[in-house]
Amino acid sequence: MLIDLYNIIRIEESLMRVPNQLFGLMLGSVLSQVVFADDWATYGNGLGNQRFSSLKEVNRANVDKLQLAWKFDSGIKASFQTSPIKVGDRLYISTPFNHVIALDAGTGEQVWRYEHPKPKKKSCCGPANRGVAVAKGKVFQATIDGQLIALDQTTGELVWQNKVEDIQLSVQESVDGLLQGMDLGGDAKITGGTSHSFNMAPQVYKDMVIVGSTGAGYGLHLDTEKGLRVVGIGDGRTGLRGFLSAFDMNTGKELWRWYSVDGEHWVGDWQETTASGLTLNRDIATEKAASQRFQHSWKLGGGSIWTTPAIDDETGWLFAGTGNPAPNMDSSTRPGDNLNTSSIVAIDSKNGELKWAFQQVPHDRWGYDVSSPPVLFDTVVAGKTVKAVGQAGKTGWFYVLNRETGELLFKSDPFVPQVNLFADPTEEGVTIAPGIAGGSNWSPVSVNPDKQQVYIAGIHMPATYYRKPLKLNSELPWQTYSYFEFDEKQRYGTLTAIDLKSGQVSWQNKTRLPLLGGTLATAGDLVFSGEGDGEFFAVDTTTGEKLWSYKQSYGVNAPPVSYSHNGRQYIAVAAGGNKIAGYPTGDSLLVFSLPRATK
């Protein structure tokens, strides 16, 4: 159970005035295990990833008076997804391309700046980074070029650096020699493909820094005359094994590594349905016939780790989501269930041992990564309190599992429309929703434990799913290719409150654009989120009514945080858009507070 030590023991104001860095070092050994009301010291404001602030100076009665307190421009205009960390008197943020900046939490004045060397190879999935971790006098960041770095919390100087993985390992998807055999448009330009990268904010626990690899089954992303297309080619060559790794925070030494794809169990039980009984439209006979030929497909099996895991401090287990199998979408060269991709997994933090796995989508052909961070909470089932882990799926349901056993307790009402879910692609095309963007994407949810509600940033962006023959004579292992084509005209977003005991929707707001970035819940009975057109807003947790908004030029596509400094509550969010989604990119950190006289 997370403890708000600030409220319980009422740390005296004099202690809070201990010099910045000494205070940070004093707290370093415990910040990963407790929540201080004044700070936001971990990615999810506690190991459970609830993203809930117990501060309530800003509340539904006065939020309409919220105003911009200060703004910081990083100078790097690209997809800006950082979740600020606040410890003592400072904020710590990461930028696209992995620069790290320390700011005065009250004024936004830059204290120090670390500039990471420019990567020699283009990242699979763009330049975005989702944040840093701070503990024991160090600031940790995983980089898009495969490094884990530790910086001095006081000065920003590099303490140590360790190569987590060589990003040159992969064979990226290519259309060379094949474009004339594909009906993809003559101007197709590759904007992304499978390769190792690291985007997630690290999780710190005890003496460990935990990070995961992304891009292991990213797939071929093309910019065409008809917009973005995500292409699946079952070539049997492309793909990587995603993994979680733990490192000693003092030395950078790797302690353990868990691969999301296990060769011995890759095939699984040939599931024809999901755990809740929905058909997956699989041709099991054809898959089994191909299983001997592709028995080693697990070696390139995908299963990225996109976002920061949650940790149960009582058991030491961490809970993570895994990405889709590789090759993305086209499954002709990977027969079987493709365990443990598109799953929620429980891992023992002591040794990296898998405790259980719950596969949301066996043999995933739709890019339904489990990408939104898992969140821990207690719920009530049949009159009994159960320790649970929840996750907002790309499928459009919020899944609630028993975190001790992995048993599915229930899944929520859908929080986005579902059309032709798990449909097989056709040559003429079949429109499905959610499409490959989700449901909910990497956006973290927030939980108000007092109200027993979870708040989800949702995406409605239908996509037409095609499978077409390759118009070339070839001895390649595949003769077809698959792709998604998005319907830009029908897209919108949803902000949804779901009851954690029943799974029912408490309220839902439709937003102009698909929501990408996440939510913040506060004890002031507020939920904060942002739109891709630049609006940042707050709604009432009880009714969903919009109570306040602020509009500027860049997409608000990052998770908000809240902290207190010198007795004043602040709300902070990065505004830097998202290039893939078409939201205007920028470089601003926006920080809001009430006027001094307003309470």
XYZ file of C-alpha atoms in Angstrom:
599
model
C 0.000 0.000 0.000
C 1.429 3.413 -0.948
C 1.943 5.727 1.998
C 1.630 9.497 1.794
C 4.315 10.206 4.387
C 3.983 13.956 4.006
C 0.403 13.924 5.255
C 0.943 11.284 7.931
C 4.043 12.557 9.693
C 3.688 16.196 8.574
C 7.305 16.836 7.681
C 8.072 20.260 9.081
C 8.610 23.173 6.737
C 12.129 23.546 8.117
C 13.041 20.072 6.882
C 11.652 20.905 3.484
C 14.101 23.824 3.395
C 17.133 21.525 3.622
C 19.298 22.426 0.586
C 17.996 20.896 -2.635
C 20.531 18.237 -3.348
C 21.128 17.150 0.241
C 17.370 16.740 0.591
C 17.265 14.734 -2.638
C 20.035 12.431 -1.441
C 18.369 11.947 1.944
C 15.171 10.839 0.244
C 16.841 8.824 -2.509
C 16.664 5.455 -0.783
C 12.928 5.676 -0.142
C 11.459 7.744 -2.972
C 10.770 4.691 -5.107
C 8.639 3.136 -2.376
C 6.565 6.023 -0.944
C 4.617 8.999 -2.232
C 5.301 12.506 -0.907
C 2.401 14.869 -1.532
C 4.735 17.705 -2.534
C 6.731 15.659 -5.038
C 6.125 13.562 -8.131
C 9.123 11.309 -7.715
C 8.368 8.377 -10.047
C 6.735 8.050 -13.457
C 3.374 6.947 -12.041
C 3.658 8.900 -8.739
C 4.261 5.667 -6.849
C 5.150 2.129 -7.809
C 1.500 1.323 -8.541
C 1.372 3.765 -11.508
C -1.891 5.328 -10.289
C -0.897 8.862 -11.402
C -3.010 10.270 -8.570
C -2.082 13.395 -6.608
C -3.437 13.902 -3.082
C -3.025 17.679 -3.491
C -6.296 19.604 -3.544
C -5.480 23.310 -3.411
C -6.628 23.252 -7.043
C -10.120 21.769 -6.993
C -13.366 21.788 -8.910
C -14.524 24.941 -7.081
C -11.589 27.094 -8.206
C -9.989 25.361 -11.191
C -11.601 27.920 -13.506
C -9.056 30.412 -12.139
C -6.051 28.246 -13.034
C -3.489 30.209 -15.035
C -0.088 29.724 -16.661
C 2.572 30.216 -13.983
C 5.569 29.714 -16.273
C 6.608 28.071 -19.513
C 9.908 26.495 -20.548
C 10.870 25.955 -24.193
C 13.492 23.238 -24.701
C 14.506 24.291 -28.223
C 13.778 20.813 -29.654
C 10.508 20.775 -31.581
C 9.516 17.134 -31.997
C 7.107 14.644 -30.366
C 7.458 15.693 -26.716
C 6.173 12.936 -24.408
C 8.067 13.492 -21.154
C 6.450 13.003 -17.748
C 8.270 15.439 -15.414
C 9.819 14.160 -12.199
C 9.767 16.535 -9.213
C 12.114 15.926 -6.264
C 12.924 18.642 -3.721
C 13.051 21.993 -5.478
C 13.638 20.707 -8.993
C 11.846 19.283 -12.006
C 13.670 16.822 -14.244
C 12.518 16.337 -17.837
C 13.752 14.533 -20.936
C 13.405 15.858 -24.469
C 13.200 14.184 -27.850
C 16.637 12.830 -28.802
C 17.397 12.258 -25.087
C 18.588 15.547 -23.680
C 17.875 15.888 -19.937
C 17.116 19.199 -18.221
C 16.831 20.174 -14.541
C 14.588 23.164 -13.807
C 13.687 25.193 -10.762
C 10.241 23.851 -9.814
C 8.926 27.302 -8.885
C 10.245 29.475 -11.711
C 11.220 27.179 -14.598
C 14.777 28.528 -14.607
C 17.219 26.024 -16.113
C 19.658 24.613 -13.528
C 21.597 22.251 -15.788
C 21.285 20.532 -19.149
C 22.742 17.265 -20.429
C 22.948 16.906 -24.218
C 23.061 13.355 -25.510
C 25.180 12.672 -28.618
C 23.159 12.550 -31.804
C 22.297 8.923 -32.715
C 24.181 7.503 -35.690
C 21.157 5.476 -36.786
C 17.576 6.656 -37.175
C 15.305 5.274 -34.474
C 12.640 2.757 -35.421
C 9.865 4.651 -33.693
C 10.794 8.318 -33.637
C 12.842 10.516 -31.279
C 10.401 10.682 -28.342
C 11.378 9.822 -24.781
C 8.805 9.370 -22.013
C 10.822 10.538 -19.043
C 13.586 9.940 -16.532
C 13.849 8.285 -13.126
C 15.505 9.917 -10.102
C 16.945 8.061 -7.110
C 19.948 8.139 -4.768
C 21.439 11.270 -6.228
C 21.227 10.111 -9.851
C 18.989 10.773 -12.850
C 18.470 7.766 -15.145
C 17.394 7.695 -18.780
C 17.060 5.004 -21.457
C 17.916 6.349 -24.905
C 16.723 5.700 -28.436
C 20.260 4.615 -29.413
C 20.295 1.756 -26.907
C 22.029 3.296 -23.877
C 21.162 3.510 -20.201
C 22.741 6.602 -18.663
C 23.103 7.839 -15.102
C 23.606 11.558 -14.476
C 24.612 13.350 -11.299
C 21.396 14.796 -9.838
C 23.215 17.942 -8.690
C 25.250 18.817 -11.769
C 23.907 16.771 -14.701
C 27.353 15.298 -15.337
C 27.509 11.756 -16.741
C 28.237 9.240 -13.946
C 28.058 6.047 -16.002
C 26.720 4.769 -19.292
C 25.937 1.218 -20.365
C 24.919 -0.113 -23.770
C 21.705 -2.037 -23.152
C 21.479 -3.423 -26.677
C 23.065 -2.885 -30.078
C 20.457 -1.154 -32.252
C 22.327 -2.343 -35.364
C 21.188 -5.941 -34.742
C 17.949 -5.842 -36.673
C 17.109 -6.465 -40.303
C 14.571 -3.746 -40.991
C 11.597 -4.293 -43.231
C 12.302 -3.124 -46.751
C 10.279 -2.518 -49.867
C 13.351 -2.547 -52.104
C 12.556 -4.612 -55.172
C 9.028 -5.226 -53.962
C 7.246 -1.893 -54.345
C 6.364 -2.683 -57.933
C 4.657 -5.792 -56.591
C 2.694 -3.899 -53.952
C -0.271 -1.625 -54.383
C 0.986 0.965 -51.902
C 1.406 4.093 -53.993
C 4.376 5.170 -56.035
C 5.533 7.799 -53.564
C 5.816 5.461 -50.559
C 8.476 6.658 -48.122
C 9.707 4.569 -45.185
C 9.207 6.425 -41.894
C 9.771 3.537 -39.468
C 10.651 -0.123 -39.210
C 11.663 -2.802 -36.741
C 14.799 -2.146 -34.668
C 15.717 -1.897 -31.005
C 15.092 1.409 -29.301
C 14.305 2.611 -25.787
C 11.536 5.150 -25.183
C 10.065 4.272 -21.788
C 10.771 6.108 -18.543
C 12.824 3.754 -16.322
C 11.373 2.353 -13.125
C 13.585 2.481 -10.017
C 13.136 -0.133 -7.318
C 15.454 -0.780 -4.390
C 18.926 -0.677 -5.975
C 17.726 -1.427 -9.507
C 16.923 0.550 -12.627
C 14.496 -1.330 -14.876
C 14.085 -0.622 -18.598
C 12.519 -2.358 -21.591
C 13.222 -2.455 -25.311
C 10.850 -1.062 -27.917
C 10.572 -1.517 -31.673
C 10.980 -5.313 -31.577
C 7.989 -5.815 -33.860
C 7.276 -2.284 -35.024
C 6.599 -3.160 -38.642
C 7.034 -1.169 -41.819
C 5.566 2.352 -41.587
C 5.099 4.157 -44.899
C 4.142 7.721 -45.702
C 2.114 7.478 -48.926
C -0.081 9.713 -51.046
C -3.023 8.323 -49.058
C -1.414 9.000 -45.683
C 0.168 6.643 -43.172
C 0.117 2.928 -43.962
C 1.417 0.225 -41.659
C 2.509 -2.793 -43.691
C 2.979 -6.404 -42.612
C 5.353 -8.617 -44.573
C 5.735 -12.196 -43.353
C 9.326 -12.440 -44.530
C 10.716 -14.611 -41.753
C 13.731 -12.283 -41.435
C 12.563 -9.158 -39.648
C 11.843 -8.837 -35.968
C 13.639 -8.949 -32.636
C 12.972 -10.307 -29.151
C 11.711 -7.666 -26.769
C 12.996 -7.722 -23.206
C 13.036 -6.188 -19.735
C 16.371 -5.686 -18.002
C 17.387 -4.658 -14.488
C 20.636 -2.796 -13.783
C 22.544 -1.933 -10.636
C 21.870 1.769 -10.145
C 25.323 2.393 -8.685
C 27.467 0.675 -11.325
C 25.253 0.118 -14.375
C 25.917 -3.640 -14.298
C 23.089 -5.734 -15.762
C 21.529 -7.938 -13.088
C 19.005 -9.909 -15.138
C 17.171 -9.930 -18.453
C 13.741 -11.366 -19.239
C 12.796 -11.963 -22.880
C 9.123 -11.605 -23.693
C 9.372 -14.390 -26.271
C 10.255 -17.840 -24.931
C 11.283 -20.328 -27.629
C 10.145 -23.388 -25.714
C 6.611 -22.065 -25.216
C 6.203 -19.806 -28.289
C 3.549 -21.957 -30.000
C 1.242 -22.236 -26.998
C -2.077 -24.086 -27.065
C -3.393 -22.965 -30.479
C -6.099 -20.793 -28.939
C -9.058 -20.163 -31.258
C -10.596 -17.543 -28.976
C -9.564 -14.866 -26.513
C -9.757 -15.570 -22.773
C -13.303 -14.170 -22.779
C -14.411 -16.373 -25.673
C -14.249 -14.087 -28.742
C -13.174 -15.824 -31.940
C -9.794 -14.867 -33.388
C -10.637 -16.088 -36.920
C -7.513 -18.251 -37.086
C -6.804 -20.989 -39.609
C -5.309 -23.415 -37.103
C -4.843 -26.231 -39.630
C -2.727 -24.056 -41.913
C -0.708 -22.763 -38.968
C 0.046 -26.287 -37.758
C 1.078 -27.344 -41.251
C 3.610 -24.501 -41.314
C 4.877 -25.001 -37.761
C 7.813 -27.249 -38.639
C 9.056 -24.961 -41.390
C 8.923 -21.934 -39.092
C 9.825 -23.617 -35.814
C 12.527 -21.031 -35.096
C 10.335 -17.981 -35.686
C 10.473 -17.200 -31.950
C 14.068 -15.995 -32.370
C 12.669 -12.864 -34.066
C 9.365 -12.923 -32.194
C 8.766 -9.287 -31.165
C 7.090 -8.397 -27.888
C 8.327 -4.864 -27.162
C 8.039 -3.269 -23.711
C 6.631 0.176 -24.484
C 5.915 1.674 -21.091
C 6.987 1.794 -17.443
C 6.023 -1.276 -15.383
C 4.165 -1.147 -12.075
C 5.613 -2.865 -8.997
C 3.918 -4.478 -5.990
C 6.249 -3.652 -3.108
C 4.843 -6.468 -0.933
C 5.800 -9.223 -3.368
C 8.515 -7.478 -5.365
C 6.707 -8.466 -8.570
C 6.641 -6.066 -11.476
C 3.801 -5.892 -13.993
C 4.473 -4.988 -17.603
C 2.729 -5.050 -20.954
C 4.291 -6.688 -24.006
C 3.955 -5.705 -27.657
C 2.705 -7.491 -30.736
C 4.571 -10.450 -32.260
C 6.868 -10.040 -35.251
C 6.379 -9.792 -38.130
C 3.694 -7.226 -37.369
C 0.223 -8.120 -38.735
C 1.270 -10.741 -41.301
C 1.374 -14.021 -39.368
C 2.210 -16.497 -42.141
C 5.740 -17.137 -40.835
C 4.897 -17.287 -37.095
C 2.348 -20.090 -36.467
C 1.057 -20.583 -32.934
C -0.138 -18.356 -30.102
C 3.159 -16.444 -30.099
C 3.521 -16.449 -26.299
C 4.013 -14.098 -24.424
C 3.357 -11.257 -26.846
C 0.373 -8.871 -26.509
C 0.219 -9.851 -22.842
C 0.226 -8.567 -19.289
C 3.056 -10.298 -17.418
C 4.179 -10.557 -13.795
C 7.950 -10.756 -13.268
C 9.880 -11.356 -10.044
C 12.124 -8.297 -9.659
C 14.739 -10.318 -7.749
C 15.725 -12.526 -10.680
C 13.596 -11.775 -13.736
C 11.548 -14.975 -13.384
C 8.133 -15.034 -15.060
C 5.400 -15.622 -12.477
C 2.405 -15.550 -14.849
C 1.256 -14.146 -18.181
C -2.182 -13.177 -19.444
C -2.348 -12.970 -23.245
C -4.969 -10.478 -24.373
C -4.686 -11.446 -28.048
C -3.126 -14.809 -28.996
C -1.534 -14.828 -32.479
C -2.045 -11.076 -32.735
C -2.470 -9.879 -36.348
C -3.782 -6.370 -35.600
C -0.916 -4.666 -33.752
C -2.761 -4.814 -30.421
C 0.259 -4.180 -28.187
C -0.334 -4.039 -24.463
C 1.181 -0.575 -24.418
C -0.647 1.554 -21.828
C 1.153 1.081 -18.465
C -0.402 -1.421 -16.040
C -1.825 0.094 -12.842
C -2.246 -1.492 -9.383
C -5.262 -1.062 -7.105
C -7.597 -2.991 -4.833
C -11.072 -3.925 -5.996
C -14.001 -5.909 -4.603
C -15.136 -9.180 -6.189
C -18.003 -11.188 -4.672
C -17.735 -9.122 -1.507
C -14.016 -9.736 -1.049
C -11.161 -7.276 -1.519
C -8.790 -8.434 -4.261
C -5.369 -7.060 -5.148
C -5.705 -6.248 -8.829
C -3.732 -5.058 -11.827
C -5.523 -3.231 -14.623
C -4.611 -2.186 -18.147
C -6.343 -0.139 -20.843
C -6.104 -2.329 -23.923
C -5.762 -1.374 -27.548
C -8.788 -3.629 -27.962
C -10.980 -1.021 -26.234
C -11.526 -2.779 -22.891
C -9.981 -2.091 -19.489
C -8.756 -5.489 -18.265
C -8.773 -6.256 -14.515
C -6.717 -9.238 -13.308
C -5.938 -10.835 -9.973
C -2.333 -9.724 -9.612
C -1.394 -12.780 -7.555
C -2.622 -15.347 -10.094
C -3.125 -13.546 -13.421
C -6.769 -14.649 -13.510
C -9.072 -12.351 -15.501
C -11.549 -10.928 -13.006
C -13.471 -8.912 -15.592
C -13.071 -6.572 -18.491
C -14.891 -3.265 -18.587
C -17.562 -1.969 -20.862
C -15.903 -0.831 -24.107
C -14.471 2.695 -23.823
C -14.326 3.146 -27.622
C -16.503 1.746 -30.437
C -15.694 -1.818 -31.491
C -16.415 -2.834 -35.097
C -15.402 -6.148 -36.702
C -12.967 -6.790 -33.851
C -10.446 -9.553 -34.737
C -11.631 -9.655 -38.352
C -9.421 -11.343 -40.924
C -8.091 -8.998 -43.634
C -9.425 -9.311 -47.183
C -8.226 -8.210 -50.596
C -11.128 -5.743 -50.804
C -10.481 -4.531 -47.265
C -12.443 -4.816 -44.035
C -12.917 -1.822 -41.721
C -12.229 -2.517 -38.064
C -12.236 -0.487 -34.877
C -10.139 -0.158 -32.891
C -7.444 -0.078 -35.556
C -3.734 -0.488 -35.017
C -3.578 2.803 -33.061
C -5.919 1.409 -30.366
C -8.284 1.671 -28.188
C -5.814 3.260 -25.920
C -2.212 3.542 -27.002
C 0.823 4.185 -24.760
C -1.168 6.792 -22.779
C -1.104 6.081 -19.015
C -4.393 5.939 -17.132
C -4.961 7.509 -13.728
C -6.861 6.092 -10.759
C -8.737 7.890 -7.997
C -8.599 5.254 -5.220
C -11.195 7.051 -3.089
C -13.778 7.126 -5.861
C -12.703 3.711 -7.204
C -12.523 5.042 -10.753
C -9.994 4.818 -13.567
C -9.730 7.531 -16.238
C -8.749 6.481 -19.770
C -7.624 8.517 -22.766
C -9.185 6.733 -25.744
C -8.779 6.652 -29.512
C -11.424 6.072 -32.159
C -9.622 5.834 -35.472
C -11.097 3.099 -37.679
C -8.768 1.447 -40.177
C -9.350 -0.693 -43.240
C -7.332 -3.892 -43.134
C -6.144 -5.420 -46.437
C -4.383 -8.612 -47.483
C -3.217 -8.573 -51.089
C -1.216 -10.903 -53.318
C 2.359 -9.971 -54.137
C 2.481 -9.256 -57.864
C 5.878 -10.826 -58.400
C 7.066 -14.309 -59.241
C 9.088 -15.235 -56.193
C 10.340 -18.057 -54.028
C 10.025 -15.918 -50.937
C 8.319 -17.483 -47.888
C 5.306 -15.214 -48.361
C 3.120 -14.429 -51.322
C 0.869 -11.837 -49.726
C 1.240 -8.646 -47.714
C -1.086 -6.913 -45.274
C -1.615 -3.270 -44.421
C -3.819 -0.816 -42.557
C -5.210 2.318 -44.155
C -6.693 4.863 -41.728
C -9.978 6.703 -42.116
C -9.021 10.248 -41.125
C -12.606 11.550 -41.425
C -14.123 9.371 -38.713
C -11.534 9.811 -35.994
C -12.213 11.272 -32.540
C -11.277 10.595 -28.923
C -12.952 9.552 -25.691
C -12.205 10.428 -22.079
C -13.845 7.738 -19.978
C -14.347 7.113 -16.262
C -14.808 3.436 -15.388
C -15.925 1.988 -12.068
C -13.184 -0.321 -10.744
C -15.625 -2.637 -8.999
C -18.155 -3.194 -11.768
C -16.294 -2.307 -14.960
C -19.165 -0.067 -15.994
C -18.681 3.310 -17.634
C -19.467 6.045 -15.094
C -19.279 8.837 -17.674
C -17.665 9.499 -21.028
C -16.763 12.608 -23.024
C -16.221 12.631 -26.762
C -13.242 14.761 -27.793
C -12.463 16.392 -31.139
C -9.353 14.296 -31.755
C -8.053 10.902 -30.609
C -6.537 11.309 -27.154
C -2.842 10.472 -26.948
C -0.855 11.359 -23.845
C -2.681 10.171 -20.727
C -4.547 11.506 -17.713
C -3.921 12.901 -14.216
C -6.363 12.498 -11.316
C -6.237 14.673 -8.184
C -7.878 14.813 -4.758
C -9.397 18.115 -5.881
C -11.974 16.000 -7.761
C -10.330 16.770 -11.105
C -9.039 14.875 -14.114
C -6.601 16.574 -16.501
C -5.830 15.622 -20.097
C -5.030 17.263 -23.434
C -5.941 17.320 -27.124
C -3.741 17.127 -30.186
C -4.848 20.590 -31.344
C -3.257 22.266 -28.308
C -6.035 22.324 -25.687
C -5.220 21.311 -22.101
C -8.307 20.826 -19.930
C -9.747 19.706 -16.591
C -13.018 17.884 -15.938
C -15.055 17.051 -12.842
C -14.407 13.469 -11.664
C -18.052 12.993 -10.696
C -19.789 14.218 -13.838
C -17.105 14.538 -16.523
C -18.116 18.180 -17.037
C -15.315 20.321 -18.482
C -14.469 23.004 -15.935
C -11.374 24.677 -17.381
C -9.205 24.729 -20.502
C -6.132 26.444 -21.888
C -5.307 26.613 -25.586
C -1.915 27.075 -27.231
C -0.204 26.063 -30.473
C 1.307 22.612 -29.822
C -0.429 19.301 -29.307
C -0.780 18.278 -25.656
C 0.201 14.643 -26.067
C 2.029 13.862 -22.833
C 0.862 12.819 -19.345
C 0.255 15.675 -16.847
C 1.678 15.678 -13.310
C 0.991 17.711 -10.158
C 3.316 18.833 -7.374
C 3.626 21.453 -4.649
C 6.435 23.974 -4.231
C 6.630 26.485 -1.375
C 3.060 25.610 -0.403
C 1.628 26.175 -3.881
C 0.141 23.449 -6.113
C 1.258 23.258 -9.733
C 0.005 21.259 -12.724
C 2.674 20.541 -15.369
C 2.402 19.055 -18.856
C 4.588 18.868 -21.952
C 3.135 20.360 -25.137
C 5.011 19.054 -28.142
C 2.480 17.179 -30.264
C 2.989 13.948 -32.149
C 4.280 13.757 -35.702
C 2.842 10.321 -36.533
C -0.637 11.392 -35.389
C -0.348 14.653 -37.316
C -0.530 16.832 -34.185
C 1.547 20.063 -34.305
C 4.967 19.511 -32.752
C 6.642 21.902 -30.349
C 8.930 22.153 -27.342
C 6.997 23.668 -24.405
C 6.656 22.579 -20.805
C 3.550 24.328 -19.454
C 3.171 24.815 -15.696
C -0.059 26.142 -14.155
C -1.129 27.371 -10.713
C -3.815 29.449 -9.046
C -3.271 33.194 -8.521
C -1.647 33.823 -5.151
C -4.813 35.161 -3.532
C -7.054 32.314 -4.782
C -7.690 29.297 -2.559
